[in-house]
Tab-separated table of C-alpha atoms and ligand atoms in Angstrom:
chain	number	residue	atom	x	y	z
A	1	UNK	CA	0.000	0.000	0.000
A	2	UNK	CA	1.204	3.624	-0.816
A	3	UNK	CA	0.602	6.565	1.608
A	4	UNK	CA	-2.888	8.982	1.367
A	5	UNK	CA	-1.555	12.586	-0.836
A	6	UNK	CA	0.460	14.959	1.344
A	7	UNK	CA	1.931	17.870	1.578
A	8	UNK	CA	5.735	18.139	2.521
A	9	UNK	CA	7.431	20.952	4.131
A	10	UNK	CA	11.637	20.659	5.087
A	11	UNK	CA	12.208	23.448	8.225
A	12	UNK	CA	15.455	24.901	8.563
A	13	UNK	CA	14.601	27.338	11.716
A	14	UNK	CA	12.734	25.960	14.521
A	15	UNK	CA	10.369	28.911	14.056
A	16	UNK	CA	9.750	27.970	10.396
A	17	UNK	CA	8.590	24.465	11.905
A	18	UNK	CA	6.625	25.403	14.686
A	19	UNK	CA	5.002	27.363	12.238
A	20	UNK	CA	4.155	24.792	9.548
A	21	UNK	CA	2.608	22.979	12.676
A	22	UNK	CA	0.089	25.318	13.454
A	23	UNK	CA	-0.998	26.142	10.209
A	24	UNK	CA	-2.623	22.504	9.894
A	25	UNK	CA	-4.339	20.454	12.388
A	26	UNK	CA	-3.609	17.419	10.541
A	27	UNK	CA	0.353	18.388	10.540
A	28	UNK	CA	2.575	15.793	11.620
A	29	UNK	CA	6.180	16.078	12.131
A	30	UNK	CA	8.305	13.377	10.306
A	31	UNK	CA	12.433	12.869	11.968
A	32	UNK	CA	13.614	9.536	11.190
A	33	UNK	CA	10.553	8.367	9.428
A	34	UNK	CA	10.842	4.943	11.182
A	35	UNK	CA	7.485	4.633	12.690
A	36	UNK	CA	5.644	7.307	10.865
A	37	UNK	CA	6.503	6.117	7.281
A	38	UNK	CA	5.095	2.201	8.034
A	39	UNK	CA	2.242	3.735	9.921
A	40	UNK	CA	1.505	6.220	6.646
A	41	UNK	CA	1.932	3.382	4.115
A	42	UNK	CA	-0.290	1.457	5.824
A	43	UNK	CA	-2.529	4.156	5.696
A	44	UNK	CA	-3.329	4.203	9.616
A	45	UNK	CA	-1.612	7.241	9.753
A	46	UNK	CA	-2.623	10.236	7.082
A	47	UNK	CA	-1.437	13.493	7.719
A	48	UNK	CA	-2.262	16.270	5.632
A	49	UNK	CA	1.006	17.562	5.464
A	50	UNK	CA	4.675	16.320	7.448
A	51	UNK	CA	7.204	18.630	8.708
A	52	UNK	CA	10.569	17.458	8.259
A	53	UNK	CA	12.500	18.437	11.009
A	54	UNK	CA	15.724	16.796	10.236
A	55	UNK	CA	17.542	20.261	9.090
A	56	UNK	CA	17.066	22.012	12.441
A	57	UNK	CA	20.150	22.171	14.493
A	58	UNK	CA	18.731	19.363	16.892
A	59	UNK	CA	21.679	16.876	16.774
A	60	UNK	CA	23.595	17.766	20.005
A	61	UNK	CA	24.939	16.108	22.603
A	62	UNK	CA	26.085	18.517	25.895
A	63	UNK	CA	27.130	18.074	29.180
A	64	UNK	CA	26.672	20.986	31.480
A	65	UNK	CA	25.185	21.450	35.254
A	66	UNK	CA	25.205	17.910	36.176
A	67	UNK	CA	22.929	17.156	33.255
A	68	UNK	CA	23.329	15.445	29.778
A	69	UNK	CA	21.150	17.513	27.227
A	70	UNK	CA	20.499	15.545	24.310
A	71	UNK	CA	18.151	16.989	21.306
A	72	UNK	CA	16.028	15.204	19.426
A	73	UNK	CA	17.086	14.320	15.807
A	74	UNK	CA	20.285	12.532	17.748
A	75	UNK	CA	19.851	9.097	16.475
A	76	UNK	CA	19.632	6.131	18.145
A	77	UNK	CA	23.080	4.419	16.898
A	78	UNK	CA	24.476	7.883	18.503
A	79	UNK	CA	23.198	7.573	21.531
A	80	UNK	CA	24.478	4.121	21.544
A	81	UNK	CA	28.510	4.647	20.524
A	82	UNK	CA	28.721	8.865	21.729
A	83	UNK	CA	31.555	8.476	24.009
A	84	UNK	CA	30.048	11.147	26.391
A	85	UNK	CA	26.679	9.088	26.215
A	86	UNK	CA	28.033	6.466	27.051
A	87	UNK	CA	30.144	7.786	29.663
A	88	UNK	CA	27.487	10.216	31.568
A	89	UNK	CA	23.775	8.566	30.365
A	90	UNK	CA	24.915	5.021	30.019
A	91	UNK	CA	21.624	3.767	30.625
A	92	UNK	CA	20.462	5.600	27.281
A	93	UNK	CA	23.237	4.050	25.654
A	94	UNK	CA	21.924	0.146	26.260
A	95	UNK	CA	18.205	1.174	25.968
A	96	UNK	CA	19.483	1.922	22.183
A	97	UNK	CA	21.391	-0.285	21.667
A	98	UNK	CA	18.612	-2.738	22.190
A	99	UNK	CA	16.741	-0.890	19.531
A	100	UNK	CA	15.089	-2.732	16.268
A	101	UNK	CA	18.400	-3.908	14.140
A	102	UNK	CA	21.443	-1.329	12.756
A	103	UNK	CA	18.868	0.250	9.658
A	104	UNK	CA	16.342	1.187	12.069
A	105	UNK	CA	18.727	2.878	14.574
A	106	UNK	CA	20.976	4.753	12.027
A	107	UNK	CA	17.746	7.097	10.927
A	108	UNK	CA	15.474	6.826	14.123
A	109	UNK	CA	15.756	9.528	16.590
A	110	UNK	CA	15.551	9.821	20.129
A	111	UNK	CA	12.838	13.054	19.691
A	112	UNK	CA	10.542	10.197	17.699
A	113	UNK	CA	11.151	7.458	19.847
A	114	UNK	CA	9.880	9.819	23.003
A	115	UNK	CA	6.801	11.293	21.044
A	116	UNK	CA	5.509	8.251	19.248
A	117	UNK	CA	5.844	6.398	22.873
A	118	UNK	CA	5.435	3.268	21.880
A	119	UNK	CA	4.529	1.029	25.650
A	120	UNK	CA	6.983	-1.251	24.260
A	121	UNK	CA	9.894	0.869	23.289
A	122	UNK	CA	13.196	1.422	25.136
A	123	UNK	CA	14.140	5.034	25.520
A	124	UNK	CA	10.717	6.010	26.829
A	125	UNK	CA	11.500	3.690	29.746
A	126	UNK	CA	15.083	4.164	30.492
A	127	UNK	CA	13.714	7.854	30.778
A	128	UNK	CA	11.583	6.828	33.487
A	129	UNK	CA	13.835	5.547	35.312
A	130	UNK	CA	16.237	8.313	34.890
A	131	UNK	CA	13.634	10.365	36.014
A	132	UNK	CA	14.484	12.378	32.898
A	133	UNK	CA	12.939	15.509	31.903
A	134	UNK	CA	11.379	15.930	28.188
A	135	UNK	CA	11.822	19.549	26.362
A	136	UNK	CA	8.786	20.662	24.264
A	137	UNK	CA	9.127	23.495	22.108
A	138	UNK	CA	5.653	25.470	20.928
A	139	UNK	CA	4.642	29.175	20.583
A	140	UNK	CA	4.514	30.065	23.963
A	141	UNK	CA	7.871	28.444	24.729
A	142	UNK	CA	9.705	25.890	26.536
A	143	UNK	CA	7.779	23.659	28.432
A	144	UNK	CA	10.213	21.263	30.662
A	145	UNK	CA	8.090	17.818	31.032
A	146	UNK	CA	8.645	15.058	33.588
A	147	UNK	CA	9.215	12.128	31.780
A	148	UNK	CA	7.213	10.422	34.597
A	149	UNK	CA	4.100	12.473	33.337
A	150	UNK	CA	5.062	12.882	30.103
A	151	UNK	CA	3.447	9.502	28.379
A	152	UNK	CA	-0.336	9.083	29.128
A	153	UNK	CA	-1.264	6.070	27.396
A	154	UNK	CA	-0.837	3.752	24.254
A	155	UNK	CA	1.019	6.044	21.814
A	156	UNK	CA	-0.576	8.992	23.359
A	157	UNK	CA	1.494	11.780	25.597
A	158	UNK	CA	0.764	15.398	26.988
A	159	UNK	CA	2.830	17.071	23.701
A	160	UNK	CA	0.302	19.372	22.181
A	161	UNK	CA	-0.177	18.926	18.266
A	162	UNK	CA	1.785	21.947	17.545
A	163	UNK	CA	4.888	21.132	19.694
A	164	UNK	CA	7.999	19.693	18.677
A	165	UNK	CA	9.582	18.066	20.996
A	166	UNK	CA	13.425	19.556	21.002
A	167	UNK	CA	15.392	17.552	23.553
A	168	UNK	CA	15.579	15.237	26.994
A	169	UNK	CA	17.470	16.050	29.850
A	170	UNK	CA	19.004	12.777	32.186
A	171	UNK	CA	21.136	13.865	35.240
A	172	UNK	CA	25.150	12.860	34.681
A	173	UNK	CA	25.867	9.061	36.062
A	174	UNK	CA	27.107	9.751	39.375
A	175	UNK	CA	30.781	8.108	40.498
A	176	UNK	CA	29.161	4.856	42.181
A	177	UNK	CA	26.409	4.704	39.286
A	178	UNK	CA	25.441	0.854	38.174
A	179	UNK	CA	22.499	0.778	35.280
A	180	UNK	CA	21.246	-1.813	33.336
A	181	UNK	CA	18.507	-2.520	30.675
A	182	UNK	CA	17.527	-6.342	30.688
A	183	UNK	CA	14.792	-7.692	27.909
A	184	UNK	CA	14.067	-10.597	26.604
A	185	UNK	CA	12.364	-10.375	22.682
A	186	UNK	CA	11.152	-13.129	20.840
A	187	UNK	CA	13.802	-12.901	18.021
A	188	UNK	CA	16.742	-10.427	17.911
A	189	UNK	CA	15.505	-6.762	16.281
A	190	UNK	CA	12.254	-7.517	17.665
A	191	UNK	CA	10.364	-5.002	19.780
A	192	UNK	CA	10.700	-6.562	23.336
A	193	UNK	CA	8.010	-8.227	24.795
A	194	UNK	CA	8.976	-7.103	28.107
A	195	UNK	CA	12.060	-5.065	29.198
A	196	UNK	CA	13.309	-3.666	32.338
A	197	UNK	CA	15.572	-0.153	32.922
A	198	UNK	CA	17.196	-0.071	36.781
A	199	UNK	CA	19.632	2.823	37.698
A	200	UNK	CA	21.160	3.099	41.308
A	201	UNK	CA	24.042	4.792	43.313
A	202	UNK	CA	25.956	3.709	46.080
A	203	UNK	CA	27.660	5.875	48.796
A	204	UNK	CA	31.190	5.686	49.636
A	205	UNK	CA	29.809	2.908	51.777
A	206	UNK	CA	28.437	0.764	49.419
A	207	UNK	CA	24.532	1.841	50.139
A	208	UNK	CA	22.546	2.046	47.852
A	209	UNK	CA	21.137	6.064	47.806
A	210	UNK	CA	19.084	6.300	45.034
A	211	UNK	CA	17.338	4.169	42.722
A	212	UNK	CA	15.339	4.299	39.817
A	213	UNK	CA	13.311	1.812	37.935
A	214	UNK	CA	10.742	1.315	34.860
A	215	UNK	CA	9.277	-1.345	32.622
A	216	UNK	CA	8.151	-1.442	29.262
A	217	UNK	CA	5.923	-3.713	27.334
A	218	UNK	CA	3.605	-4.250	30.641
A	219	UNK	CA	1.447	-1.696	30.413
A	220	UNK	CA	0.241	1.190	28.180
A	221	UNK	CA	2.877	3.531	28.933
A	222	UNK	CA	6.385	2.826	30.195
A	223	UNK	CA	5.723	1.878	34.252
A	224	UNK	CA	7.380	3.400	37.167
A	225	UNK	CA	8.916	0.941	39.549
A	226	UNK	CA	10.703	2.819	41.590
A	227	UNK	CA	8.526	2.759	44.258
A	228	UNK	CA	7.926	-1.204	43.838
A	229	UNK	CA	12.125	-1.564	44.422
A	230	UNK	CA	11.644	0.799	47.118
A	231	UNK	CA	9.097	-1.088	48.646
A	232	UNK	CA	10.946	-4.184	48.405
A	233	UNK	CA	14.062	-2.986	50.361
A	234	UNK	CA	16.083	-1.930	47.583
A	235	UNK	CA	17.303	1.727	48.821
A	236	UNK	CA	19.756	1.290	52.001
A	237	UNK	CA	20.398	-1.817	50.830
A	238	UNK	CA	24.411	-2.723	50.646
A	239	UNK	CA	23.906	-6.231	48.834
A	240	UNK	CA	21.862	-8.087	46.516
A	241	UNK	CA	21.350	-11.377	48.064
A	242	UNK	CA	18.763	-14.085	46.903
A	243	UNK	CA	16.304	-12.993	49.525
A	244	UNK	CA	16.518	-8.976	47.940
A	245	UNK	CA	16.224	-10.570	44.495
A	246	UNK	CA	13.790	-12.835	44.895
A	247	UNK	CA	11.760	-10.230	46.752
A	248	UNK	CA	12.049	-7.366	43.934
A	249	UNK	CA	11.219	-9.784	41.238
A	250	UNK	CA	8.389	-11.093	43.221
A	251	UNK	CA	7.303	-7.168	43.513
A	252	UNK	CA	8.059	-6.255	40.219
A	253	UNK	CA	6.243	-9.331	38.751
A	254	UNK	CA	3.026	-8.064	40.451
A	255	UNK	CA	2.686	-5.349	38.008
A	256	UNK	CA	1.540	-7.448	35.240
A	257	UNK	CA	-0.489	-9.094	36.882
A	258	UNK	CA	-2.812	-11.082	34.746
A	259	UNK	CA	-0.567	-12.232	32.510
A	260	UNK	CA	1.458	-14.776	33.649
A	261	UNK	CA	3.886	-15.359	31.534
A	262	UNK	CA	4.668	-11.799	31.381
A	263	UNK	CA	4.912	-11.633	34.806
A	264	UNK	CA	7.391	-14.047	35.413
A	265	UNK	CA	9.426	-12.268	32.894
A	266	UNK	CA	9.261	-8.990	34.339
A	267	UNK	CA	10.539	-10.321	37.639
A	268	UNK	CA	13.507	-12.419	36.173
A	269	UNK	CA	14.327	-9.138	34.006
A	270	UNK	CA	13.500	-6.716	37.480
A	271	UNK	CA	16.746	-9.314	39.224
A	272	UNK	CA	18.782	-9.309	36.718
A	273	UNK	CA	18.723	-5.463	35.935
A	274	UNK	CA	19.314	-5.248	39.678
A	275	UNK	CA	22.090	-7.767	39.883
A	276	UNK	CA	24.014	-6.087	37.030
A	277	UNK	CA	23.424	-2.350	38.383
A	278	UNK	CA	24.421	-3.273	41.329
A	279	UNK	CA	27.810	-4.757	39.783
A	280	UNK	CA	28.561	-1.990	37.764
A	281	UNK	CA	28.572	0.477	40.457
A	282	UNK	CA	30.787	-1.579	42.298
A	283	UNK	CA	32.980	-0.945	39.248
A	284	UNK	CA	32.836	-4.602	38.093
A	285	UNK	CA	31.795	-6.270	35.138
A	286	UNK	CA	28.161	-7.560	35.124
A	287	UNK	CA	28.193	-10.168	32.920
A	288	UNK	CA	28.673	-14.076	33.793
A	289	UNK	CA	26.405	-13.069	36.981
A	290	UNK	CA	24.695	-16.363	36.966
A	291	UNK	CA	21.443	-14.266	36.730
A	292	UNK	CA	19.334	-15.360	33.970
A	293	UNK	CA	17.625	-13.473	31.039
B	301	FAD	C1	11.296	-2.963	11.995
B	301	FAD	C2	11.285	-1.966	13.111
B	301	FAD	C3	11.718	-2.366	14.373
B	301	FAD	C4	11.709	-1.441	15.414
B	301	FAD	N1	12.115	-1.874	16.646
B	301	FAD	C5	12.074	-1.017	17.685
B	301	FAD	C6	12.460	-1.434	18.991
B	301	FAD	O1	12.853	-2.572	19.221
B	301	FAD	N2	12.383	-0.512	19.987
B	301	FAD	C7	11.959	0.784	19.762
B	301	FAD	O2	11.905	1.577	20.699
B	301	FAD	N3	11.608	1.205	18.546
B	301	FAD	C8	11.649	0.344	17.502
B	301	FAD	N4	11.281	0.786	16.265
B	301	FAD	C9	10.868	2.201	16.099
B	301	FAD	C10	12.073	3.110	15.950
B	301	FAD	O3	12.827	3.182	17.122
B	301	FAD	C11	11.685	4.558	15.630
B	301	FAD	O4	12.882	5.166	15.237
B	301	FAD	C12	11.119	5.425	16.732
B	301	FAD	O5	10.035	4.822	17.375
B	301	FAD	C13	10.576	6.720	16.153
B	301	FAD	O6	11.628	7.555	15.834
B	301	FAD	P1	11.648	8.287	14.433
B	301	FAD	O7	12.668	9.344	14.540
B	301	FAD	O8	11.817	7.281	13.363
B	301	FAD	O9	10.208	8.979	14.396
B	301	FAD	P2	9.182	9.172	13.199
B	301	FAD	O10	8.792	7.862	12.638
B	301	FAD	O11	9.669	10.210	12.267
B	301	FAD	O12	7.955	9.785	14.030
B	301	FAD	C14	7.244	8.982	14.955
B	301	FAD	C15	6.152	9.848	15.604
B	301	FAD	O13	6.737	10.831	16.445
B	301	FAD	C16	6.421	12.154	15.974
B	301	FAD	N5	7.663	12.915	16.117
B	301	FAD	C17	8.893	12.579	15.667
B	301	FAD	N6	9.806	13.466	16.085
B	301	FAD	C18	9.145	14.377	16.813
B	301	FAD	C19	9.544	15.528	17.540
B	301	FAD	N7	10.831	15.922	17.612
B	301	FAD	N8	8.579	16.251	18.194
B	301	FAD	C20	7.271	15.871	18.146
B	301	FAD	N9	6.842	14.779	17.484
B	301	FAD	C21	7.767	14.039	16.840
B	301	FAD	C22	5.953	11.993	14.544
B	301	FAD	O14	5.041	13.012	14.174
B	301	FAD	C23	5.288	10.629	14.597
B	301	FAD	O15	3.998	10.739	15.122
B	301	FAD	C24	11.283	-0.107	15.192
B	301	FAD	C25	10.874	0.301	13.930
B	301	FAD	C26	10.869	-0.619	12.887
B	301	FAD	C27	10.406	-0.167	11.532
């Protein structure tokens, strides 16, 4: 099948695009084209006219005030070799690596993955648990969104038709930072079916000070588990034994409920995300843990 007629528009000032926005209620911005284009062709998407965003100056990657500032046409195979992504958001960095297969994350953005928010996609949930902050650009300015209140439900978030969404702020991996992203897909370049993002810290002690936690593929929007790992003993704890494992996953599990097999999955990928972050910000090397998935 071949799209419905459009009308195409390429911005060069963020202005110019904002513009071309609000002059149509059926406008649709168009960045890497990876979800829009199928959804077009297939004609369950049919926009009167797409604003291509991929001349603005959106490709950036800065450090500055304890905060990595990433805009939104930074694609996802950036995200996933950018020495200073790796380095201060490497959470980001495995979410996209995990992403579709190389084609898919050479042109797909970071901006697209965020405002499409797909329940089952990566970034969307390693944002979560960053407790990152989305930046929406529209007429009346800047709007800085909570990525915890950002996505409201399957495909849908608070971003108003006329705003583009310009970048995502994550705060800088502290010294004793451990993150991992655990999922488990059905074939590899596969959306997940379930997927797990856990980011902690550690004091000079080896406590753990602050946590965060999300899940995708359970529910209709990325889920929040920080306060399940809370619950289950996770901050001010200064080891991951069976017993904090088993309780976590147990916890975690509980929040797709209904679907067993899902829910056995989250909890083995809840563990393991734990077991590795917890390695990492010891400074070792997570892998050969023993922990499956
Ligand atoms: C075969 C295949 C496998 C895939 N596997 C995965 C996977 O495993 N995990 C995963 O997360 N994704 C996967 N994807 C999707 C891919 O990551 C997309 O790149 C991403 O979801 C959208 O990014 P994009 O830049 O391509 O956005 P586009 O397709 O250009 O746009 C997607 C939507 O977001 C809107 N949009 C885009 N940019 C902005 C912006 N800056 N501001 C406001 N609105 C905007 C568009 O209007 C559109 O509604 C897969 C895609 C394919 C085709």
């Amino acid at each position: 099948m071949k799209p419905a007629p459009f009308e195409y528009v390429r911005a060069t000032q963020l202005g110019d695009a904002l513009a071309a926005l609000a002059s149509d209620d059926d406008a649709k911005v168009i960045a890497g084209g990876q979800s829009l284009v199928p959804l077009m062709a297939l004609r369950l998407a049919r926009p009167a006219l797409l604003v291509d965003v991929n001349d603005l100056p959106l490709d950036t990657v800065e450090v500055a005030n304890n905060e990595v500032r990433l805009g939104s046409l930074v694609r996802h195979v950036r995200l996933e070799r950018d020495a200073v992504v790796v380095r201060a958001a490497p959470l980001l960095a495995e979410a996209a690596a995990l992403i579709g297969y190389p084609a898919i994350r050479n042109r797909g953005t970071l901006g697209g993955s965020v405002a499409h928010a797909d329940p089952a996609a990566e970034l969307p949930a390693a944002l979560v648990a960053l407790d990152g902050v989305v930046l929406a650009e529209g007429r009346e300015g800047t709007r800085r969104i909570s990525a915890r209140d950002f996505f409201e439900g399957f495909l849908t978030t608070v971003l108003a038709p006329d705003e583009l969404v310009v970048g995502v702020q994550v705060p800088v991996a502290a010294e004793r930072h451990g993150a991992s992203f655990r999922e488990w897909a059905p074939r590899a370049g596969d959306f997940a079916v379930a997927g797990v993002a856990v980011v902690i810290e550690l004091d000079a002690g080896g406590v753990c000070v602050s946590l965060g936690a999300a899940a995708c593929g359970v529910g209709s929007t990325p889920v929040d588990l920080h306060e399940v790992l809370t619950d289950a003993g996770v901050l001010g704890a200064s080891d991951v034994g069976d017993s904090l494992l088993r309780s976590t996953a147990q916890a975690a599990a509980r929040t797709a409920r209904g679907d067993d097999d899902r829910e056995q999955l989250v909890g083995l990928l809840t563990a393991a995300a734990l077991h590795d972050a917890f390695a990492r910000a010891r400074g070792g090397d997570a892998s050969g843990t023993g922990v499956a998935a």
